[in-house]
């Protein structure tokens, strides 16, 4: 399969140089800004951010994007899973708390359209609604034939994915949720995305004509099996990330409780 891909396309087609330059600039800008605003960045946050932006590049700028766009629906779903469920949490975890409390960033996230989209429930329903609508067969096939419209649609989904994660993962966001509310919010998002994944996994028909005439890269993987695999990949990645985030929330809650206990003990000793 990979031999066919590498023989059929040039290096520039396989690896998007524009995205590569942008990721380098974002990485440089991150370290420059965090040094200016937060004075320093913890190694853990820096590693999380860097992994996040480079995982994003793997999704949109590597051969994975080309394979998903032209050959395999499952590869396309893996790309989406990375862009919407893997990269945003990693990037947001990597942002210093001082950054989102900077006056400019705070105003940007609390006013206008972004202020509305940053509200957890609105972000959740908009993202999952547009994500599900995107996989409606006629709209999916139409967008695949209109690259500009598809790019705009994916840009909107990417923005909504970040706003959806912001309240859960950033303790200094304008719409910070408690650990308990965050668990409910994660459960809500898991429920909202399930119907479209179930439709793709359990459909008895090939839903997307885009892939019907695509060259078969894997001999034992039929078009229908590839479609079902795509739904499974999306659901597994999404659930895996959600479970990981639940673990992070649990440890965050436990850390807060330990701090409260230590404060209470010190107060008792002082009295």
PDB file of C-alpha atoms in Angstrom:
ATOM      1  CA  UNK A   1       0.000   0.000   0.000  1.00  0.00           C
ATOM      2  CA  UNK A   2       2.602   2.554   1.060  1.00  0.00           C
ATOM      3  CA  UNK A   3       4.798   1.723  -1.939  1.00  0.00           C
ATOM      4  CA  UNK A   4       1.882   2.586  -4.224  1.00  0.00           C
ATOM      5  CA  UNK A   5       1.316   5.865  -2.383  1.00  0.00           C
ATOM      6  CA  UNK A   6       4.972   6.904  -2.398  1.00  0.00           C
ATOM      7  CA  UNK A   7       5.370   5.976  -6.072  1.00  0.00           C
ATOM      8  CA  UNK A   8       2.214   7.799  -7.167  1.00  0.00           C
ATOM      9  CA  UNK A   9       2.787  11.135  -5.430  1.00  0.00           C
ATOM     10  CA  UNK A  10       5.626  13.605  -5.056  1.00  0.00           C
ATOM     11  CA  UNK A  11       7.199  14.467  -1.714  1.00  0.00           C
ATOM     12  CA  UNK A  12       5.413  17.839  -1.742  1.00  0.00           C
ATOM     13  CA  UNK A  13       2.052  16.106  -2.201  1.00  0.00           C
ATOM     14  CA  UNK A  14       2.709  13.617   0.591  1.00  0.00           C
ATOM     15  CA  UNK A  15       4.075  16.111   3.130  1.00  0.00           C
ATOM     16  CA  UNK A  16       2.378  19.507   3.189  1.00  0.00           C
ATOM     17  CA  UNK A  17       5.194  22.051   3.433  1.00  0.00           C
ATOM     18  CA  UNK A  18       2.802  24.905   4.234  1.00  0.00           C
ATOM     19  CA  UNK A  19       1.471  23.110   7.315  1.00  0.00           C
ATOM     20  CA  UNK A  20       5.021  22.126   8.307  1.00  0.00           C
ATOM     21  CA  UNK A  21       6.199  25.758   8.269  1.00  0.00           C
ATOM     22  CA  UNK A  22       3.100  26.837  10.205  1.00  0.00           C
ATOM     23  CA  UNK A  23       3.698  24.212  12.913  1.00  0.00           C
ATOM     24  CA  UNK A  24       7.321  25.331  13.282  1.00  0.00           C
ATOM     25  CA  UNK A  25       6.161  28.941  13.644  1.00  0.00           C
ATOM     26  CA  UNK A  26       3.486  28.011  16.194  1.00  0.00           C
ATOM     27  CA  UNK A  27       6.037  26.054  18.226  1.00  0.00           C
ATOM     28  CA  UNK A  28       8.493  28.957  18.191  1.00  0.00           C
ATOM     29  CA  UNK A  29       5.732  31.452  19.020  1.00  0.00           C
ATOM     30  CA  UNK A  30       4.575  29.271  21.932  1.00  0.00           C
ATOM     31  CA  UNK A  31       7.973  29.310  23.643  1.00  0.00           C
ATOM     32  CA  UNK A  32       8.433  33.011  22.927  1.00  0.00           C
ATOM     33  CA  UNK A  33       5.020  34.041  24.298  1.00  0.00           C
ATOM     34  CA  UNK A  34       5.067  31.753  27.336  1.00  0.00           C
ATOM     35  CA  UNK A  35       8.464  33.130  28.298  1.00  0.00           C
ATOM     36  CA  UNK A  36       7.150  36.699  28.026  1.00  0.00           C
ATOM     37  CA  UNK A  37       3.760  36.122  29.693  1.00  0.00           C
ATOM     38  CA  UNK A  38       4.381  33.260  32.108  1.00  0.00           C
ATOM     39  CA  UNK A  39       8.148  33.787  32.622  1.00  0.00           C
ATOM     40  CA  UNK A  40       8.661  30.051  32.340  1.00  0.00           C
ATOM     41  CA  UNK A  41       6.859  26.940  31.131  1.00  0.00           C
ATOM     42  CA  UNK A  42       6.916  23.612  32.945  1.00  0.00           C
ATOM     43  CA  UNK A  43       8.449  20.747  31.008  1.00  0.00           C
ATOM     44  CA  UNK A  44       5.214  18.782  31.231  1.00  0.00           C
ATOM     45  CA  UNK A  45       3.153  21.571  29.668  1.00  0.00           C
ATOM     46  CA  UNK A  46       5.760  22.238  26.976  1.00  0.00           C
ATOM     47  CA  UNK A  47       5.932  18.548  26.025  1.00  0.00           C
ATOM     48  CA  UNK A  48       2.124  18.337  25.908  1.00  0.00           C
ATOM     49  CA  UNK A  49       1.859  21.376  23.629  1.00  0.00           C
ATOM     50  CA  UNK A  50       4.627  20.281  21.270  1.00  0.00           C
ATOM     51  CA  UNK A  51       3.198  16.761  20.968  1.00  0.00           C
ATOM     52  CA  UNK A  52      -0.241  18.264  20.361  1.00  0.00           C
ATOM     53  CA  UNK A  53       0.785  20.518  17.472  1.00  0.00           C
ATOM     54  CA  UNK A  54       2.927  17.843  15.837  1.00  0.00           C
ATOM     55  CA  UNK A  55       0.225  15.213  16.164  1.00  0.00           C
ATOM     56  CA  UNK A  56      -2.050  17.756  14.479  1.00  0.00           C
ATOM     57  CA  UNK A  57       0.477  18.003  11.648  1.00  0.00           C
ATOM     58  CA  UNK A  58       0.527  14.212  11.244  1.00  0.00           C
ATOM     59  CA  UNK A  59      -3.237  14.368  10.752  1.00  0.00           C
ATOM     60  CA  UNK A  60      -3.437  17.238   8.268  1.00  0.00           C
ATOM     61  CA  UNK A  61      -0.010  17.414   6.623  1.00  0.00           C
ATOM     62  CA  UNK A  62       1.269  13.834   6.325  1.00  0.00           C
ATOM     63  CA  UNK A  63       0.338  11.009   3.910  1.00  0.00           C
ATOM     64  CA  UNK A  64      -2.481  10.132   6.326  1.00  0.00           C
ATOM     65  CA  UNK A  65      -4.454  13.107   4.994  1.00  0.00           C
ATOM     66  CA  UNK A  66      -3.926  12.112   1.373  1.00  0.00           C
ATOM     67  CA  UNK A  67      -4.865   8.478   2.025  1.00  0.00           C
ATOM     68  CA  UNK A  68      -7.977   9.512   3.936  1.00  0.00           C
ATOM     69  CA  UNK A  69      -9.037  12.014   1.298  1.00  0.00           C
ATOM     70  CA  UNK A  70      -8.595   9.751  -1.722  1.00  0.00           C
ATOM     71  CA  UNK A  71      -8.604   6.113  -0.647  1.00  0.00           C
ATOM     72  CA  UNK A  72      -9.678   5.000   2.833  1.00  0.00           C
ATOM     73  CA  UNK A  73     -12.607   6.281   4.882  1.00  0.00           C
ATOM     74  CA  UNK A  74     -11.016   4.752   7.993  1.00  0.00           C
ATOM     75  CA  UNK A  75      -7.905   6.909   7.461  1.00  0.00           C
ATOM     76  CA  UNK A  76     -10.128   9.975   7.104  1.00  0.00           C
ATOM     77  CA  UNK A  77     -11.864   9.142  10.388  1.00  0.00           C
ATOM     78  CA  UNK A  78      -8.505   8.649  12.107  1.00  0.00           C
ATOM     79  CA  UNK A  79      -7.453  12.071  10.838  1.00  0.00           C
ATOM     80  CA  UNK A  80     -10.621  13.623  12.261  1.00  0.00           C
ATOM     81  CA  UNK A  81     -10.223  11.790  15.568  1.00  0.00           C
ATOM     82  CA  UNK A  82      -6.724  13.259  15.944  1.00  0.00           C
ATOM     83  CA  UNK A  83      -7.764  16.803  14.950  1.00  0.00           C
ATOM     84  CA  UNK A  84     -10.855  16.966  17.181  1.00  0.00           C
ATOM     85  CA  UNK A  85     -10.127  14.648  20.104  1.00  0.00           C
ATOM     86  CA  UNK A  86      -6.359  14.161  20.466  1.00  0.00           C
ATOM     87  CA  UNK A  87      -4.617  17.395  19.467  1.00  0.00           C
ATOM     88  CA  UNK A  88      -6.892  19.955  21.228  1.00  0.00           C
ATOM     89  CA  UNK A  89      -6.557  18.457  24.745  1.00  0.00           C
ATOM     90  CA  UNK A  90      -2.789  18.140  24.395  1.00  0.00           C
ATOM     91  CA  UNK A  91      -2.444  21.725  23.166  1.00  0.00           C
ATOM     92  CA  UNK A  92      -4.753  23.167  25.824  1.00  0.00           C
ATOM     93  CA  UNK A  93      -3.043  21.247  28.630  1.00  0.00           C
ATOM     94  CA  UNK A  94       0.216  22.763  27.394  1.00  0.00           C
ATOM     95  CA  UNK A  95      -0.995  26.352  27.759  1.00  0.00           C
ATOM     96  CA  UNK A  96       0.141  28.115  30.963  1.00  0.00           C
ATOM     97  CA  UNK A  97      -2.745  29.313  33.124  1.00  0.00           C
ATOM     98  CA  UNK A  98      -1.397  32.876  32.970  1.00  0.00           C
ATOM     99  CA  UNK A  99      -1.855  32.903  29.203  1.00  0.00           C
ATOM    100  CA  UNK A 100      -5.648  32.516  29.184  1.00  0.00           C
ATOM    101  CA  UNK A 101      -5.880  35.137  31.947  1.00  0.00           C
ATOM    102  CA  UNK A 102      -3.909  37.659  29.903  1.00  0.00           C
ATOM    103  CA  UNK A 103      -6.229  40.680  29.334  1.00  0.00           C
ATOM    104  CA  UNK A 104      -6.207  40.311  25.541  1.00  0.00           C
ATOM    105  CA  UNK A 105      -6.871  36.555  25.554  1.00  0.00           C
ATOM    106  CA  UNK A 106      -9.478  36.891  28.292  1.00  0.00           C
ATOM    107  CA  UNK A 107     -11.387  39.544  26.333  1.00  0.00           C
ATOM    108  CA  UNK A 108     -11.111  37.480  23.156  1.00  0.00           C
ATOM    109  CA  UNK A 109     -12.635  34.415  24.827  1.00  0.00           C
ATOM    110  CA  UNK A 110     -15.363  36.271  26.710  1.00  0.00           C
ATOM    111  CA  UNK A 111     -16.711  38.686  24.081  1.00  0.00           C
ATOM    112  CA  UNK A 112     -18.330  38.416  20.688  1.00  0.00           C
ATOM    113  CA  UNK A 113     -18.715  35.180  18.790  1.00  0.00           C
ATOM    114  CA  UNK A 114     -15.859  33.382  20.567  1.00  0.00           C
ATOM    115  CA  UNK A 115     -17.393  34.322  23.904  1.00  0.00           C
ATOM    116  CA  UNK A 116     -20.626  32.606  22.901  1.00  0.00           C
ATOM    117  CA  UNK A 117     -18.869  29.578  21.432  1.00  0.00           C
ATOM    118  CA  UNK A 118     -16.753  29.174  24.570  1.00  0.00           C
ATOM    119  CA  UNK A 119     -19.843  28.422  26.653  1.00  0.00           C
ATOM    120  CA  UNK A 120     -19.660  24.656  27.316  1.00  0.00           C
ATOM    121  CA  UNK A 121     -23.195  23.605  26.342  1.00  0.00           C
ATOM    122  CA  UNK A 122     -23.243  25.716  23.183  1.00  0.00           C
ATOM    123  CA  UNK A 123     -19.815  24.431  22.110  1.00  0.00           C
ATOM    124  CA  UNK A 124     -20.834  20.834  22.803  1.00  0.00           C
ATOM    125  CA  UNK A 125     -24.097  20.864  20.879  1.00  0.00           C
ATOM    126  CA  UNK A 126     -22.682  22.882  17.988  1.00  0.00           C
ATOM    127  CA  UNK A 127     -19.615  20.684  17.589  1.00  0.00           C
ATOM    128  CA  UNK A 128     -21.429  17.359  17.849  1.00  0.00           C
ATOM    129  CA  UNK A 129     -24.313  18.609  15.729  1.00  0.00           C
ATOM    130  CA  UNK A 130     -22.073  19.844  12.898  1.00  0.00           C
ATOM    131  CA  UNK A 131     -19.856  16.776  13.206  1.00  0.00           C
ATOM    132  CA  UNK A 132     -22.871  14.477  12.824  1.00  0.00           C
ATOM    133  CA  UNK A 133     -24.271  16.590   9.966  1.00  0.00           C
ATOM    134  CA  UNK A 134     -20.933  16.383   8.145  1.00  0.00           C
ATOM    135  CA  UNK A 135     -21.299  12.614   7.973  1.00  0.00           C
ATOM    136  CA  UNK A 136     -24.742  12.802   6.366  1.00  0.00           C
ATOM    137  CA  UNK A 137     -23.938  11.013   3.071  1.00  0.00           C
ATOM    138  CA  UNK A 138     -25.147  13.629   0.569  1.00  0.00           C
ATOM    139  CA  UNK A 139     -23.438  16.500   2.418  1.00  0.00           C
ATOM    140  CA  UNK A 140     -20.250  14.471   2.908  1.00  0.00           C
ATOM    141  CA  UNK A 141     -20.000  13.676  -0.811  1.00  0.00           C
ATOM    142  CA  UNK A 142     -20.838  17.264  -1.780  1.00  0.00           C
ATOM    143  CA  UNK A 143     -18.131  18.718   0.457  1.00  0.00           C
ATOM    144  CA  UNK A 144     -15.562  16.247  -0.813  1.00  0.00           C
ATOM    145  CA  UNK A 145     -16.124  17.642  -4.312  1.00  0.00           C
ATOM    146  CA  UNK A 146     -15.845  21.262  -3.122  1.00  0.00           C
ATOM    147  CA  UNK A 147     -12.490  21.676  -1.429  1.00  0.00           C
ATOM    148  CA  UNK A 148     -13.047  25.278  -0.279  1.00  0.00           C
ATOM    149  CA  UNK A 149     -16.354  24.481   1.421  1.00  0.00           C
ATOM    150  CA  UNK A 150     -14.872  21.396   3.013  1.00  0.00           C
ATOM    151  CA  UNK A 151     -11.898  23.375   4.351  1.00  0.00           C
ATOM    152  CA  UNK A 152     -14.185  26.023   5.868  1.00  0.00           C
ATOM    153  CA  UNK A 153     -16.372  23.325   7.432  1.00  0.00           C
ATOM    154  CA  UNK A 154     -13.360  21.595   8.987  1.00  0.00           C
ATOM    155  CA  UNK A 155     -11.998  24.928  10.245  1.00  0.00           C
ATOM    156  CA  UNK A 156     -15.293  25.598  12.036  1.00  0.00           C
ATOM    157  CA  UNK A 157     -15.272  22.101  13.545  1.00  0.00           C
ATOM    158  CA  UNK A 158     -11.675  22.548  14.710  1.00  0.00           C
ATOM    159  CA  UNK A 159     -12.491  25.853  16.441  1.00  0.00           C
ATOM    160  CA  UNK A 160     -15.527  24.283  18.099  1.00  0.00           C
ATOM    161  CA  UNK A 161     -13.436  21.283  19.202  1.00  0.00           C
ATOM    162  CA  UNK A 162     -11.031  23.614  21.009  1.00  0.00           C
ATOM    163  CA  UNK A 163     -13.847  25.586  22.661  1.00  0.00           C
ATOM    164  CA  UNK A 164     -15.494  22.306  23.688  1.00  0.00           C
ATOM    165  CA  UNK A 165     -12.328  21.189  25.507  1.00  0.00           C
ATOM    166  CA  UNK A 166     -11.414  24.575  26.995  1.00  0.00           C
ATOM    167  CA  UNK A 167     -13.734  24.553  30.016  1.00  0.00           C
ATOM    168  CA  UNK A 168     -12.705  21.023  30.991  1.00  0.00           C
ATOM    169  CA  UNK A 169      -8.952  21.264  30.673  1.00  0.00           C
ATOM    170  CA  UNK A 170      -8.001  24.822  31.441  1.00  0.00           C
ATOM    171  CA  UNK A 171      -8.398  25.709  35.082  1.00  0.00           C
ATOM    172  CA  UNK A 172      -8.284  29.438  34.342  1.00  0.00           C
ATOM    173  CA  UNK A 173     -10.769  29.544  31.461  1.00  0.00           C
ATOM    174  CA  UNK A 174     -13.695  31.972  31.563  1.00  0.00           C
ATOM    175  CA  UNK A 175     -16.171  29.098  31.792  1.00  0.00           C
ATOM    176  CA  UNK A 176     -14.322  26.774  34.132  1.00  0.00           C
ATOM    177  CA  UNK A 177     -16.305  23.692  35.153  1.00  0.00           C
ATOM    178  CA  UNK A 178     -15.955  21.844  38.432  1.00  0.00           C
ATOM    179  CA  UNK A 179     -14.647  18.275  38.301  1.00  0.00           C
ATOM    180  CA  UNK A 180     -18.171  16.866  38.780  1.00  0.00           C
ATOM    181  CA  UNK A 181     -19.669  19.062  36.062  1.00  0.00           C
ATOM    182  CA  UNK A 182     -16.753  18.186  33.788  1.00  0.00           C
ATOM    183  CA  UNK A 183     -17.555  14.477  34.172  1.00  0.00           C
ATOM    184  CA  UNK A 184     -21.155  15.168  33.198  1.00  0.00           C
ATOM    185  CA  UNK A 185     -19.968  17.288  30.271  1.00  0.00           C
ATOM    186  CA  UNK A 186     -17.711  14.496  29.028  1.00  0.00           C
ATOM    187  CA  UNK A 187     -20.591  12.022  29.306  1.00  0.00           C
ATOM    188  CA  UNK A 188     -22.815  14.405  27.322  1.00  0.00           C
ATOM    189  CA  UNK A 189     -20.269  14.658  24.507  1.00  0.00           C
ATOM    190  CA  UNK A 190     -19.852  10.879  24.465  1.00  0.00           C
ATOM    191  CA  UNK A 191     -23.610  10.425  24.117  1.00  0.00           C
ATOM    192  CA  UNK A 192     -24.025  13.097  21.428  1.00  0.00           C
ATOM    193  CA  UNK A 193     -21.394  11.611  19.119  1.00  0.00           C
ATOM    194  CA  UNK A 194     -22.560   8.005  19.513  1.00  0.00           C
ATOM    195  CA  UNK A 195     -25.501   8.022  17.006  1.00  0.00           C
ATOM    196  CA  UNK A 196     -23.387   9.015  13.990  1.00  0.00           C
ATOM    197  CA  UNK A 197     -20.686   6.482  14.908  1.00  0.00           C
ATOM    198  CA  UNK A 198     -23.347   3.783  15.317  1.00  0.00           C
ATOM    199  CA  UNK A 199     -24.867   4.695  11.949  1.00  0.00           C
ATOM    200  CA  UNK A 200     -21.495   4.291  10.246  1.00  0.00           C
ATOM    201  CA  UNK A 201     -20.559   1.086  12.071  1.00  0.00           C
ATOM    202  CA  UNK A 202     -23.856  -0.768  11.701  1.00  0.00           C
ATOM    203  CA  UNK A 203     -25.051   0.441   8.303  1.00  0.00           C
ATOM    204  CA  UNK A 204     -25.720  -2.393   5.858  1.00  0.00           C
ATOM    205  CA  UNK A 205     -24.929  -0.136   2.902  1.00  0.00           C
ATOM    206  CA  UNK A 206     -21.949   1.852   1.695  1.00  0.00           C
ATOM    207  CA  UNK A 207     -22.871   5.390   2.684  1.00  0.00           C
ATOM    208  CA  UNK A 208     -20.338   7.488   0.810  1.00  0.00           C
ATOM    209  CA  UNK A 209     -20.011   7.351  -2.960  1.00  0.00           C
ATOM    210  CA  UNK A 210     -16.677   9.193  -2.610  1.00  0.00           C
ATOM    211  CA  UNK A 211     -14.969   5.904  -1.754  1.00  0.00           C
ATOM    212  CA  UNK A 212     -16.889   3.525  -4.016  1.00  0.00           C
ATOM    213  CA  UNK A 213     -14.624   4.103  -7.015  1.00  0.00           C
ATOM    214  CA  UNK A 214     -11.463   4.721  -5.007  1.00  0.00           C
ATOM    215  CA  UNK A 215      -8.513   2.369  -5.696  1.00  0.00           C
ATOM    216  CA  UNK A 216      -8.406  -0.462  -3.162  1.00  0.00           C
ATOM    217  CA  UNK A 217      -5.179  -0.102  -1.208  1.00  0.00           C
ATOM    218  CA  UNK A 218      -5.786  -3.056   1.129  1.00  0.00           C
ATOM    219  CA  UNK A 219      -6.957  -6.164  -0.684  1.00  0.00           C
ATOM    220  CA  UNK A 220      -8.762  -7.779   2.243  1.00  0.00           C
ATOM    221  CA  UNK A 221     -10.555  -4.579   3.307  1.00  0.00           C
ATOM    222  CA  UNK A 222     -13.783  -4.031   1.371  1.00  0.00           C
ATOM    223  CA  UNK A 223     -15.386  -0.598   1.054  1.00  0.00           C
ATOM    224  CA  UNK A 224     -18.067  -1.527   3.568  1.00  0.00           C
ATOM    225  CA  UNK A 225     -15.516  -2.965   6.015  1.00  0.00           C
ATOM    226  CA  UNK A 226     -13.417   0.184   5.635  1.00  0.00           C
ATOM    227  CA  UNK A 227     -16.490   2.279   6.434  1.00  0.00           C
ATOM    228  CA  UNK A 228     -17.269   0.256   9.537  1.00  0.00           C
ATOM    229  CA  UNK A 229     -13.632   0.381  10.610  1.00  0.00           C
ATOM    230  CA  UNK A 230     -13.764   4.166  10.313  1.00  0.00           C
ATOM    231  CA  UNK A 231     -16.682   4.377  12.728  1.00  0.00           C
ATOM    232  CA  UNK A 232     -14.939   2.041  15.163  1.00  0.00           C
ATOM    233  CA  UNK A 233     -11.684   4.028  14.991  1.00  0.00           C
ATOM    234  CA  UNK A 234     -13.510   7.274  15.711  1.00  0.00           C
ATOM    235  CA  UNK A 235     -15.411   5.850  18.672  1.00  0.00           C
ATOM    236  CA  UNK A 236     -12.393   4.060  20.168  1.00  0.00           C
ATOM    237  CA  UNK A 237     -10.144   7.124  19.941  1.00  0.00           C
ATOM    238  CA  UNK A 238     -12.855   9.395  21.333  1.00  0.00           C
ATOM    239  CA  UNK A 239     -13.627   7.074  24.251  1.00  0.00           C
ATOM    240  CA  UNK A 240      -9.925   6.506  24.937  1.00  0.00           C
ATOM    241  CA  UNK A 241      -9.318  10.250  25.171  1.00  0.00           C
ATOM    242  CA  UNK A 242     -12.403  10.759  27.346  1.00  0.00           C
ATOM    243  CA  UNK A 243     -11.283   8.041  29.772  1.00  0.00           C
ATOM    244  CA  UNK A 244      -7.827   9.624  29.946  1.00  0.00           C
ATOM    245  CA  UNK A 245      -9.336  13.037  30.676  1.00  0.00           C
ATOM    246  CA  UNK A 246     -11.520  11.521  33.401  1.00  0.00           C
ATOM    247  CA  UNK A 247      -8.308  10.206  34.980  1.00  0.00           C
ATOM    248  CA  UNK A 248      -6.752  13.688  34.792  1.00  0.00           C
ATOM    249  CA  UNK A 249      -9.850  15.206  36.408  1.00  0.00           C
ATOM    250  CA  UNK A 250      -9.734  12.628  39.184  1.00  0.00           C
ATOM    251  CA  UNK A 251      -6.112  13.404  40.023  1.00  0.00           C
ATOM    252  CA  UNK A 252      -6.859  17.141  39.831  1.00  0.00           C
ATOM    253  CA  UNK A 253      -9.725  16.660  42.303  1.00  0.00           C
ATOM    254  CA  UNK A 254      -7.560  14.512  44.604  1.00  0.00           C
ATOM    255  CA  UNK A 255      -4.832  17.176  44.575  1.00  0.00           C
ATOM    256  CA  UNK A 256      -7.342  19.866  45.564  1.00  0.00           C
ATOM    257  CA  UNK A 257      -8.689  17.709  48.374  1.00  0.00           C
ATOM    258  CA  UNK A 258      -5.193  17.100  49.739  1.00  0.00           C
ATOM    259  CA  UNK A 259      -4.529  20.840  49.730  1.00  0.00           C
ATOM    260  CA  UNK A 260      -7.769  21.467  51.627  1.00  0.00           C
ATOM    261  CA  UNK A 261      -6.858  18.833  54.191  1.00  0.00           C
ATOM    262  CA  UNK A 262      -3.384  20.317  54.659  1.00  0.00           C
ATOM    263  CA  UNK A 263      -4.874  23.794  55.149  1.00  0.00           C
ATOM    264  CA  UNK A 264      -7.371  22.458  57.714  1.00  0.00           C
ATOM    265  CA  UNK A 265      -4.579  20.650  59.587  1.00  0.00           C
ATOM    266  CA  UNK A 266      -2.438  23.814  59.669  1.00  0.00           C
ATOM    267  CA  UNK A 267      -5.414  25.862  60.906  1.00  0.00           C
ATOM    268  CA  UNK A 268      -6.095  23.328  63.660  1.00  0.00           C
ATOM    269  CA  UNK A 269      -2.440  23.330  64.706  1.00  0.00           C
ATOM    270  CA  UNK A 270      -2.397  27.126  64.760  1.00  0.00           C
ATOM    271  CA  UNK A 271      -5.451  27.266  66.967  1.00  0.00           C
TER     272      UNK A 271
END
